[in-house]
GROMACS .gro file of C-alpha atoms in nm:
model
  267
    1UNK     CA    1  12.299  10.232   7.689
    2UNK     CA    2  12.448  10.184   8.065
    3UNK     CA    3  12.132  10.340   8.235
    4UNK     CA    4  11.907  10.130   7.997
    5UNK     CA    5  12.102   9.794   8.061
    6UNK     CA    6  12.078   9.894   8.477
    7UNK     CA    7  11.679   9.938   8.410
    8UNK     CA    8  11.633   9.586   8.244
    9UNK     CA    9  11.814   9.411   8.485
   10UNK     CA   10  11.605   9.611   8.754
   11UNK     CA   11  11.295   9.479   8.574
   12UNK     CA   12  11.429   9.152   8.543
   13UNK     CA   13  11.524   9.145   8.927
   14UNK     CA   14  11.160   9.232   9.001
   15UNK     CA   15  10.987   8.986   8.770
   16UNK     CA   16  11.194   8.691   8.816
   17UNK     CA   17  11.276   8.776   9.207
   18UNK     CA   18  11.078   8.987   9.382
   19UNK     CA   19  10.733   8.887   9.226
   20UNK     CA   20  10.792   8.526   9.126
   21UNK     CA   21  10.512   8.322   9.302
   22UNK     CA   22  10.762   8.138   9.568
   23UNK     CA   23  10.882   8.461   9.723
   24UNK     CA   24  10.557   8.698   9.661
   25UNK     CA   25  10.436   8.610  10.023
   26UNK     CA   26  10.794   8.701  10.194
   27UNK     CA   27  10.844   8.993   9.988
   28UNK     CA   28  10.497   9.177  10.050
   29UNK     CA   29  10.523   9.097  10.401
   30UNK     CA   30  10.841   9.325  10.432
   31UNK     CA   31  10.683   9.576  10.209
   32UNK     CA   32  10.404   9.594  10.415
   33UNK     CA   33  10.620   9.643  10.712
   34UNK     CA   34  10.829   9.909  10.550
   35UNK     CA   35  10.561  10.098  10.451
   36UNK     CA   36  10.407  10.112  10.821
   37UNK     CA   37  10.737  10.249  10.900
   38UNK     CA   38  10.764  10.484  10.632
   39UNK     CA   39  10.410  10.620  10.695
   40UNK     CA   40  10.498  10.643  11.092
   41UNK     CA   41  10.814  10.847  11.005
   42UNK     CA   42  10.607  11.070  10.739
   43UNK     CA   43  10.342  11.140  10.978
   44UNK     CA   44  10.577  11.230  11.264
   45UNK     CA   45  10.786  11.458  11.046
   46UNK     CA   46  10.476  11.649  10.929
   47UNK     CA   47  10.269  11.703  11.229
   48UNK     CA   48  10.563  11.861  11.420
   49UNK     CA   49  10.608  12.104  11.083
   50UNK     CA   50  10.240  12.150  11.052
   51UNK     CA   51  10.048  12.066  11.364
   52UNK     CA   52  10.098  12.352  11.661
   53UNK     CA   53   9.926  12.108  11.895
   54UNK     CA   54  10.116  11.770  11.818
   55UNK     CA   55  10.425  11.897  11.987
   56UNK     CA   56  10.242  11.964  12.284
   57UNK     CA   57  10.096  11.616  12.301
   58UNK     CA   58  10.212  11.353  12.588
   59UNK     CA   59  10.491  11.110  12.419
   60UNK     CA   60  10.266  10.824  12.420
   61UNK     CA   61   9.944  11.058  12.263
   62UNK     CA   62  10.250  11.166  12.001
   63UNK     CA   63  10.298  10.753  11.934
   64UNK     CA   64   9.928  10.685  11.933
   65UNK     CA   65   9.885  10.979  11.646
   66UNK     CA   66  10.148  10.816  11.452
   67UNK     CA   67  10.007  10.481  11.499
   68UNK     CA   68   9.645  10.558  11.384
   69UNK     CA   69   9.780  10.705  11.088
   70UNK     CA   70   9.958  10.372  10.989
   71UNK     CA   71   9.626  10.210  11.051
   72UNK     CA   72   9.428  10.476  10.846
   73UNK     CA   73   9.671  10.375  10.533
   74UNK     CA   74   9.654  10.031  10.589
   75UNK     CA   75   9.258  10.048  10.604
   76UNK     CA   76   9.240  10.264  10.260
   77UNK     CA   77   9.478  10.010  10.101
   78UNK     CA   78   9.322   9.717  10.181
   79UNK     CA   79   8.943   9.807  10.173
   80UNK     CA   80   8.991   9.945   9.835
   81UNK     CA   81   9.187   9.637   9.703
   82UNK     CA   82   8.915   9.387   9.889
   83UNK     CA   83   8.639   9.586   9.724
   84UNK     CA   84   8.802   9.539   9.382
   85UNK     CA   85   8.825   9.163   9.430
   86UNK     CA   86   8.514   9.097   9.591
   87UNK     CA   87   8.280   9.290   9.392
   88UNK     CA   88   8.449   9.412   9.059
   89UNK     CA   89   8.728   9.121   8.973
   90UNK     CA   90   8.666   8.781   8.802
   91UNK     CA   91   8.889   8.637   9.015
   92UNK     CA   92   8.654   8.471   9.275
   93UNK     CA   93   8.414   8.416   9.025
   94UNK     CA   94   8.218   8.078   9.016
   95UNK     CA   95   8.177   8.056   8.641
   96UNK     CA   96   8.487   8.212   8.573
   97UNK     CA   97   8.789   7.935   8.666
   98UNK     CA   98   8.767   7.557   8.671
   99UNK     CA   99   8.880   7.568   9.026
  100UNK     CA  100   8.654   7.606   9.339
  101UNK     CA  101   8.637   7.971   9.439
  102UNK     CA  102   8.758   7.861   9.772
  103UNK     CA  103   9.096   7.769   9.610
  104UNK     CA  104   9.091   8.052   9.362
  105UNK     CA  105   9.399   8.315   9.370
  106UNK     CA  106   9.651   8.518   9.189
  107UNK     CA  107   9.979   8.699   9.267
  108UNK     CA  108   9.825   9.014   9.312
  109UNK     CA  109   9.559   8.901   9.566
  110UNK     CA  110   9.843   8.722   9.731
  111UNK     CA  111  10.054   9.002   9.742
  112UNK     CA  112   9.772   9.225   9.886
  113UNK     CA  113   9.710   8.981  10.156
  114UNK     CA  114  10.109   8.991  10.244
  115UNK     CA  115  10.105   9.377  10.252
  116UNK     CA  116   9.809   9.341  10.519
  117UNK     CA  117  10.002   9.055  10.717
  118UNK     CA  118  10.280   9.335  10.742
  119UNK     CA  119  10.059   9.568  10.891
  120UNK     CA  120   9.922   9.327  11.107
  121UNK     CA  121  10.253   9.233  11.256
  122UNK     CA  122  10.395   9.586  11.273
  123UNK     CA  123  10.050   9.694  11.440
  124UNK     CA  124  10.072   9.430  11.693
  125UNK     CA  125  10.407   9.454  11.772
  126UNK     CA  126  10.343   9.825  11.877
  127UNK     CA  127  10.016   9.732  12.049
  128UNK     CA  128  10.197   9.474  12.287
  129UNK     CA  129  10.550   9.696  12.321
  130UNK     CA  130  10.343   9.985  12.455
  131UNK     CA  131  10.014   9.756  12.604
  132UNK     CA  132   9.791   9.869  12.700
  133UNK     CA  133   9.808  10.234  12.596
  134UNK     CA  134   9.704  10.137  12.238
  135UNK     CA  135   9.463   9.900  12.297
  136UNK     CA  136   9.357   9.651  12.543
  137UNK     CA  137   9.345   9.241  12.537
  138UNK     CA  138   9.079   9.266  12.274
  139UNK     CA  139   9.304   9.446  12.041
  140UNK     CA  140   9.522   9.205  12.049
  141UNK     CA  141   9.271   8.938  12.030
  142UNK     CA  142   9.145   9.101  11.719
  143UNK     CA  143   9.490   9.130  11.575
  144UNK     CA  144   9.614   8.757  11.634
  145UNK     CA  145   9.305   8.670  11.459
  146UNK     CA  146   9.318   8.853  11.200
  147UNK     CA  147   9.685   8.770  11.135
  148UNK     CA  148   9.636   8.416  11.148
  149UNK     CA  149   9.359   8.416  10.927
  150UNK     CA  150   9.522   8.665  10.638
  151UNK     CA  151   9.866   8.480  10.694
  152UNK     CA  152   9.719   8.144  10.613
  153UNK     CA  153   9.513   8.271  10.309
  154UNK     CA  154   9.826   8.429  10.182
  155UNK     CA  155  10.041   8.113  10.247
  156UNK     CA  156   9.827   7.862  10.115
  157UNK     CA  157   9.582   8.051   9.829
  158UNK     CA  158   9.263   7.922  10.028
  159UNK     CA  159   9.012   8.095  10.137
  160UNK     CA  160   9.113   8.425   9.991
  161UNK     CA  161   8.768   8.561   9.879
  162UNK     CA  162   8.620   8.534  10.244
  163UNK     CA  163   8.931   8.675  10.381
  164UNK     CA  164   8.890   8.984  10.124
  165UNK     CA  165   8.539   9.025  10.265
  166UNK     CA  166   8.648   9.033  10.596
  167UNK     CA  167   8.909   9.314  10.522
  168UNK     CA  168   8.641   9.520  10.359
  169UNK     CA  169   8.557   9.583  10.718
  170UNK     CA  170   8.847   9.811  10.752
  171UNK     CA  171   8.664  10.090  10.555
  172UNK     CA  172   8.535  10.185  10.922
  173UNK     CA  173   8.893  10.230  11.052
  174UNK     CA  174   8.965  10.569  10.899
  175UNK     CA  175   8.634  10.711  11.065
  176UNK     CA  176   8.723  10.553  11.430
  177UNK     CA  177   9.077  10.727  11.408
  178UNK     CA  178   8.922  11.055  11.269
  179UNK     CA  179   8.693  11.060  11.588
  180UNK     CA  180   9.002  10.983  11.810
  181UNK     CA  181   9.194  11.282  11.606
  182UNK     CA  182   8.893  11.529  11.654
  183UNK     CA  183   8.880  11.440  11.998
  184UNK     CA  184   9.242  11.496  12.096
  185UNK     CA  185   9.279  11.811  11.892
  186UNK     CA  186   8.946  11.925  12.131
  187UNK     CA  187   8.669  11.932  11.860
  188UNK     CA  188   8.438  11.713  12.054
  189UNK     CA  189   8.179  11.955  12.013
  190UNK     CA  190   8.250  12.045  11.653
  191UNK     CA  191   7.972  11.959  11.403
  192UNK     CA  192   8.296  11.782  11.208
  193UNK     CA  193   8.290  11.541  11.540
  194UNK     CA  194   7.870  11.469  11.498
  195UNK     CA  195   7.900  11.418  11.127
  196UNK     CA  196   8.220  11.173  11.172
  197UNK     CA  197   8.007  11.014  11.390
  198UNK     CA  198   7.686  10.947  11.165
  199UNK     CA  199   7.909  10.848  10.907
  200UNK     CA  200   8.092  10.580  11.129
  201UNK     CA  201   7.750  10.448  11.244
  202UNK     CA  202   7.621  10.392  10.885
  203UNK     CA  203   8.000  10.222  10.750
  204UNK     CA  204   8.012  10.003  11.079
  205UNK     CA  205   7.641   9.878  11.006
  206UNK     CA  206   7.719   9.812  10.661
  207UNK     CA  207   8.054   9.708  10.653
  208UNK     CA  208   8.087   9.527  10.996
  209UNK     CA  209   7.708   9.398  11.049
  210UNK     CA  210   7.521   9.361  10.688
  211UNK     CA  211   7.818   9.263  10.494
  212UNK     CA  212   7.898   8.966  10.759
  213UNK     CA  213   7.553   8.841  10.716
  214UNK     CA  214   7.664   8.808  10.361
  215UNK     CA  215   7.957   8.658  10.406
  216UNK     CA  216   7.822   8.390  10.641
  217UNK     CA  217   7.487   8.344  10.341
  218UNK     CA  218   7.803   8.288  10.074
  219UNK     CA  219   7.988   8.038  10.324
  220UNK     CA  220   7.648   7.848  10.357
  221UNK     CA  221   7.581   7.865   9.978
  222UNK     CA  222   7.939   7.715   9.912
  223UNK     CA  223   7.960   7.491  10.174
  224UNK     CA  224   8.046   7.213  10.001
  225UNK     CA  225   8.352   7.386   9.867
  226UNK     CA  226   8.447   7.474  10.232
  227UNK     CA  227   8.452   7.120  10.326
  228UNK     CA  228   8.725   7.074  10.080
  229UNK     CA  229   8.974   7.300  10.263
  230UNK     CA  230   9.225   7.128  10.516
  231UNK     CA  231   9.072   7.134  10.904
  232UNK     CA  232   9.320   7.425  10.968
  233UNK     CA  233   9.195   7.645  10.704
  234UNK     CA  234   8.821   7.540  10.761
  235UNK     CA  235   8.832   7.641  11.106
  236UNK     CA  236   8.936   7.993  11.037
  237UNK     CA  237   8.667   8.010  10.749
  238UNK     CA  238   8.430   7.933  11.025
  239UNK     CA  239   8.527   8.059  11.345
  240UNK     CA  240   8.725   8.342  11.266
  241UNK     CA  241   8.458   8.548  11.131
  242UNK     CA  242   8.198   8.436  11.405
  243UNK     CA  243   8.425   8.568  11.679
  244UNK     CA  244   8.523   8.907  11.490
  245UNK     CA  245   8.121   8.938  11.443
  246UNK     CA  246   8.072   8.911  11.814
  247UNK     CA  247   8.345   9.198  11.855
  248UNK     CA  248   8.193   9.406  11.610
  249UNK     CA  249   7.836   9.370  11.753
  250UNK     CA  250   7.996   9.477  12.088
  251UNK     CA  251   8.154   9.782  11.961
  252UNK     CA  252   7.896   9.863  11.753
  253UNK     CA  253   7.682   9.898  12.084
  254UNK     CA  254   7.932  10.139  12.239
  255UNK     CA  255   7.948  10.363  11.907
  256UNK     CA  256   7.549  10.367  11.977
  257UNK     CA  257   7.595  10.474  12.321
  258UNK     CA  258   7.877  10.752  12.227
  259UNK     CA  259   7.624  10.888  11.978
  260UNK     CA  260   7.374  10.910  12.250
  261UNK     CA  261   7.583  11.063  12.470
  262UNK     CA  262   7.717  11.357  12.174
  263UNK     CA  263   7.341  11.402  12.086
  264UNK     CA  264   7.208  11.476  12.454
  265UNK     CA  265   7.516  11.712  12.489
  266UNK     CA  266   7.442  11.886  12.165
  267UNK     CA  267   7.039  11.941  12.282
   0.00000   0.00000   0.00000
C-alpha cells in the first residue's frame, strides 16, 4: 500500500506540475539538456570500452565524437516527431480545429520543441566553448536562428507547424555525422562511405531543398493567417527559413563537390 501511495504521488506530481501547461516549456528544456549530457557520457563510456581506436584520438576529436552522437540522437528524435506532427497528426489540419493553423499547438508539441531548445542550448554552448573546433561561424548562426525560432514557437504556440517543417531537415544529420565517423575511422575509401554519400545527397535534396519549397508554398497559401501573428513571430516565420535555405544550398554545393572527388578517386 505504501509503494502504491508513492506511485500515485509521483504520477500526480508529473501530471499536475511537470506536465502542466505553464511549466511544460521549462521542464522540457531541462529534459533536453539532461538528455544531451546523458548521451555524451554514455557515448564516452561505450566508445572507451568497445572502440579500440577511440582512446587513440586526440582530446578534441573525442569531444567531437561525443558531440556528434548528441546531434544524432536529437536528429532522430526531432525528425521523427516533426514528421508525425506535419504529415500524420491532425493537430495542424486546416479543418480539424476552429483555431487558425498558425496558432494550433498541444502539450506534446510544446514539450517536443522544448527538448529541441535544450539541445540547441547545449550544443551551442559546446560550439562556443571549443570554438572553432566543433564548427565555424556558420554553425553559430545556424544554431542561433534555430534557437530563436524554436524557442519562440515553444513559448507562444505560434507557427509551430512551420517550425516542425524546418526541423524535418534534421533527417540529414545522422548521415552527415556518419560520414565524419567513417572518415575519422580511416574508412574514406570504403563502400560504406560511398553509399553514405549517395544517401546523404538524396536526403539533403528532399529534406533541405524540396521540403523548403513546399514550406514556402504553404506559407504563401496561408499568408492571410501568417499576417495575424505578431511582428516578431512573423519575421521569424518568413526570414529564418530563407536564411536557412541559403545555407542549405551552400552546403549542398559542398556535398556535390565532395561526391565528385570521392567518385573520381574510385575510378
